[in-house]
PDB file of C-alpha atoms in Angstrom:
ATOM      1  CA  UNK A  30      27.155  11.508  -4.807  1.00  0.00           C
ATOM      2  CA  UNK A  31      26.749   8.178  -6.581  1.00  0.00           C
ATOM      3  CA  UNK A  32      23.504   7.581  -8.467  1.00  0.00           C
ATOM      4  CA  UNK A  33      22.125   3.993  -7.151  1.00  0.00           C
ATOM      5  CA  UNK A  34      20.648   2.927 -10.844  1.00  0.00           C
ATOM      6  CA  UNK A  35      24.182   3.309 -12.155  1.00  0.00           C
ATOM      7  CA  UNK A  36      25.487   1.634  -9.435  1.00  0.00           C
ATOM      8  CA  UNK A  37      23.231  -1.397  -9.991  1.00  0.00           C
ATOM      9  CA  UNK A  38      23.548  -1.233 -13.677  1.00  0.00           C
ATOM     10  CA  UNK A  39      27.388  -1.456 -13.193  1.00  0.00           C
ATOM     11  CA  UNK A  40      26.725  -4.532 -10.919  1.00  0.00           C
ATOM     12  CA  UNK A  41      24.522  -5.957 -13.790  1.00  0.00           C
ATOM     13  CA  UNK A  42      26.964  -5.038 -16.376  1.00  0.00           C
ATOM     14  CA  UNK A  43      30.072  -6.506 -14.226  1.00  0.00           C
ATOM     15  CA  UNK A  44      28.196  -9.797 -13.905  1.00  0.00           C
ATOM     16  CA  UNK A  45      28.058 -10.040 -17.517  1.00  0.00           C
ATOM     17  CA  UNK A  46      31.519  -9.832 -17.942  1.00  0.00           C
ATOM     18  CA  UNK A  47      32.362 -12.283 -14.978  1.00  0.00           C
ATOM     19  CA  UNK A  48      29.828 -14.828 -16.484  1.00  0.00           C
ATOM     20  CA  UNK A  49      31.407 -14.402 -20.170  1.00  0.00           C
ATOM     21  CA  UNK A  50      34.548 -15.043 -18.610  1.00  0.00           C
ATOM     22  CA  UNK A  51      33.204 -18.244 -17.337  1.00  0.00           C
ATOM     23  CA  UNK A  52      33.169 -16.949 -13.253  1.00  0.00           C
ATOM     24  CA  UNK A  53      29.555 -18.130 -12.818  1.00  0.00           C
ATOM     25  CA  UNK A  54      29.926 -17.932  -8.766  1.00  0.00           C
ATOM     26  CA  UNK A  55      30.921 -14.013  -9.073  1.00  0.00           C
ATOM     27  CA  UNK A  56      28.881 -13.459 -11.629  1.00  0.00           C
ATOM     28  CA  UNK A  57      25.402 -15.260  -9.223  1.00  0.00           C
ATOM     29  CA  UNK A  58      26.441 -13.053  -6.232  1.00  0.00           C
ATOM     30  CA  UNK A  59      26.266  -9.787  -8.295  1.00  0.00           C
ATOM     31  CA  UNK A  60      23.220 -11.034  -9.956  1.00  0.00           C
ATOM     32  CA  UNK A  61      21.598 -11.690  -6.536  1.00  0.00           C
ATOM     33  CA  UNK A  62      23.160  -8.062  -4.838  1.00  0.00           C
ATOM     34  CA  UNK A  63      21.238  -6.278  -7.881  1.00  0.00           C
ATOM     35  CA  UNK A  64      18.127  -8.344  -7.798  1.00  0.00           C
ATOM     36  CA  UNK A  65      18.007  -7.350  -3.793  1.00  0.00           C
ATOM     37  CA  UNK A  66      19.076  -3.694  -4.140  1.00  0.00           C
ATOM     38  CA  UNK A  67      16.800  -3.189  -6.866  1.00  0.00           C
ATOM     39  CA  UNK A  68      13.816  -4.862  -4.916  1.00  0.00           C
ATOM     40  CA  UNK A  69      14.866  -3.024  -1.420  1.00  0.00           C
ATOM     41  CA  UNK A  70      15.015   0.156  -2.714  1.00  0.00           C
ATOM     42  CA  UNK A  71      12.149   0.302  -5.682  1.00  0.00           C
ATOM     43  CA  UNK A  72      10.597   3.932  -4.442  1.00  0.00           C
ATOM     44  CA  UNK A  73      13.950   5.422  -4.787  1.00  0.00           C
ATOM     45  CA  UNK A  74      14.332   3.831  -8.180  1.00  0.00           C
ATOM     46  CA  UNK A  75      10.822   4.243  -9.754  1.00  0.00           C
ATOM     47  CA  UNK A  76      10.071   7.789 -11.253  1.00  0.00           C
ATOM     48  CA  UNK A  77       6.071   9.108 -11.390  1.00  0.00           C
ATOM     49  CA  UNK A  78       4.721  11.200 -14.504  1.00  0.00           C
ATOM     50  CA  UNK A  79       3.109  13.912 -13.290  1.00  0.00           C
ATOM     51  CA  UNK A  80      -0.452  12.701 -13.231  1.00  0.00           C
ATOM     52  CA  UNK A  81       0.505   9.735 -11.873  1.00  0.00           C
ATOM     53  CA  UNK A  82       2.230  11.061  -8.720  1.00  0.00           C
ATOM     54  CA  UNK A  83      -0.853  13.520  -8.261  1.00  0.00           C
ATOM     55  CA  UNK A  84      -3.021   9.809  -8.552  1.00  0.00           C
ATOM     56  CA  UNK A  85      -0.553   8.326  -6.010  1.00  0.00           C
ATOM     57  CA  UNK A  86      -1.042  11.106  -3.161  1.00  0.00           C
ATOM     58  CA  UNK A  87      -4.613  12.383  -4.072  1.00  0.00           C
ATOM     59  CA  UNK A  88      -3.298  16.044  -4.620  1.00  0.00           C
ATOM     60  CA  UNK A  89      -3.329  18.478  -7.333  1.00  0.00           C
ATOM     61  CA  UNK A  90      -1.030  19.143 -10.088  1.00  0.00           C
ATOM     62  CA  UNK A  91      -0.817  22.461  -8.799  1.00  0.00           C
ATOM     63  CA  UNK A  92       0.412  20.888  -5.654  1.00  0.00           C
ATOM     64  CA  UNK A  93       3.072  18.777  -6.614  1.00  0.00           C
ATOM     65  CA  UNK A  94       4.345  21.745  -8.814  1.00  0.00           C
ATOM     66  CA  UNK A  95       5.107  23.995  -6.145  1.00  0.00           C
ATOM     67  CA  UNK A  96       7.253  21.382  -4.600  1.00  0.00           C
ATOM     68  CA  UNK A  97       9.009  20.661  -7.909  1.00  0.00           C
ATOM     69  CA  UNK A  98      11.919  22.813  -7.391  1.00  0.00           C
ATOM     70  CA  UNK A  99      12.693  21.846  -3.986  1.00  0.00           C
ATOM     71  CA  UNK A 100      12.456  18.491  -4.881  1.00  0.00           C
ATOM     72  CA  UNK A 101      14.991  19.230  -7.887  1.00  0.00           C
ATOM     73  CA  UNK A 102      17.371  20.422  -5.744  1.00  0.00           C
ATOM     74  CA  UNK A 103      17.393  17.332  -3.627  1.00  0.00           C
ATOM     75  CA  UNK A 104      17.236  15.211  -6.312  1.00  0.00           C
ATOM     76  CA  UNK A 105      13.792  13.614  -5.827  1.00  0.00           C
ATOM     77  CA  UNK A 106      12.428  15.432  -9.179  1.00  0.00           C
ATOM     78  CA  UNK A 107      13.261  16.199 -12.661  1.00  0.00           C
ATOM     79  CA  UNK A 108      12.467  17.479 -16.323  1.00  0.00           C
ATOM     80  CA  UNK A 109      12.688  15.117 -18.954  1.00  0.00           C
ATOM     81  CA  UNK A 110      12.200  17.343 -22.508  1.00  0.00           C
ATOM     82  CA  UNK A 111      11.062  20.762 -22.418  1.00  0.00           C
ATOM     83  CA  UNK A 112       7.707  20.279 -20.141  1.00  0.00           C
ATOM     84  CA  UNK A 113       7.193  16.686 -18.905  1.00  0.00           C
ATOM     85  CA  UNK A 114       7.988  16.617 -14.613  1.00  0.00           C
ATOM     86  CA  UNK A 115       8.909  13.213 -12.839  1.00  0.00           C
ATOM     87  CA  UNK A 116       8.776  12.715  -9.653  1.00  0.00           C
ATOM     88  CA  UNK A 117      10.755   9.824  -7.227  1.00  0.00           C
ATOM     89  CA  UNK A 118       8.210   7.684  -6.151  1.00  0.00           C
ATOM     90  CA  UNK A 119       9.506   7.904  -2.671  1.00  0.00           C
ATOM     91  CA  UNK A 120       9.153  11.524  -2.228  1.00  0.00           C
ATOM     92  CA  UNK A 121       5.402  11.017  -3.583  1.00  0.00           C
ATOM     93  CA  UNK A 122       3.076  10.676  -0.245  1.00  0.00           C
ATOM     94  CA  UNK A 123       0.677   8.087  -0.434  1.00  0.00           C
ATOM     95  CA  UNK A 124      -2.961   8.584  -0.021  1.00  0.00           C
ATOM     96  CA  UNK A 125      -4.727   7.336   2.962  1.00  0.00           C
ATOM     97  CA  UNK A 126      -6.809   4.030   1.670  1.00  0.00           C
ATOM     98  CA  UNK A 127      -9.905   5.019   3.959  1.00  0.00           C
ATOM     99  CA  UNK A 128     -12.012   1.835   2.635  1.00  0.00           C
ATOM    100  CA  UNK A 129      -9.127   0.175   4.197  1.00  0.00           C
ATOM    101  CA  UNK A 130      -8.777   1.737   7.371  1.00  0.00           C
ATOM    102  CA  UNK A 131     -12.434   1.573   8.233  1.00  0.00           C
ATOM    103  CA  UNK A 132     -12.445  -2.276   7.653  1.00  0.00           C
ATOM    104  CA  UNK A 133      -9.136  -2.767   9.556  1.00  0.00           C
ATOM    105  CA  UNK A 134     -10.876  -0.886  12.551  1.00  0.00           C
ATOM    106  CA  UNK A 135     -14.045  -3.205  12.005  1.00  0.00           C
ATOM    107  CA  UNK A 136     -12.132  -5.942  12.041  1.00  0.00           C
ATOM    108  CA  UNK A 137     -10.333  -4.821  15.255  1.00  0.00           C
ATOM    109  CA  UNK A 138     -13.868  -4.131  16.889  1.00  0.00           C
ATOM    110  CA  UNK A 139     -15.060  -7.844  16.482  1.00  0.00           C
ATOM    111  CA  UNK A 140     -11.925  -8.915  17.436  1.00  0.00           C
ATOM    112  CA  UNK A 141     -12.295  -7.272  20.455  1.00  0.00           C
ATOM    113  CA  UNK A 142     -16.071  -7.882  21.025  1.00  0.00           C
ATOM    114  CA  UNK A 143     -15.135 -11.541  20.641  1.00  0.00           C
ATOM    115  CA  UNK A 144     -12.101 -11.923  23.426  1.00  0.00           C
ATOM    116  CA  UNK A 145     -14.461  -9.977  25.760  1.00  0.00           C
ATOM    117  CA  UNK A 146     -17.173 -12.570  25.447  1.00  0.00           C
TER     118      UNK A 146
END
């Protein structure tokens, strides 16, 4: 299975060598394909220290530890030196935003208090 960074950073290093061979056009569209892969697919891309993936989904270290090897095996977590843990950013789950959630039902509430008036 192909690794999507290296993919994109073969794009990005093919559109060097088109544009130092003077192919500007080629070397635009493979600028613009890694720009939009990049952007499209930034959880898969972005890796989370350990404290900041227990930040991200509001659960313990503890937590995310016990799913560390089943996320190695898929791929989705790693060991970088002898004790630091990364985790994919898209295998992270998010915390609820409950400040949000309350004012988005607020919001629907007047919303609804006003059509019925």
């Amino acid at each position: 299975m192909r690794d999507l960074a290296l993919v994109i950073a073969r794009w990005r290093a093919d559109e060097d060598a088109l544009r130092r061979c003077g192919n500007v056009v080629g070397a635009d569209l493979l600028k613009r394909c890694a720009d939009e892969a990049t952007e499209a697919a930034e959880e898969w891309l972005t890796w989370l220290s350990e404290a900041d993936a227990a930040l991200r989904s509001g659960r313990s270290i503890p937590w995310l530890r016990a799913r560390f090897e089943g996320w190695k095996r898929e791929g989705h977590a790693r060991q970088t030196g002898r004790t630091t843990r990364v985790y994919r950013a898209a295998i992270v789950p998010r915390r609820a935003n409950l400040v949000q959630a309350a004012e988005a039902g607020r919001k629907a509430a007047r919303e609804l208090r006003g059509a019925a008036a």
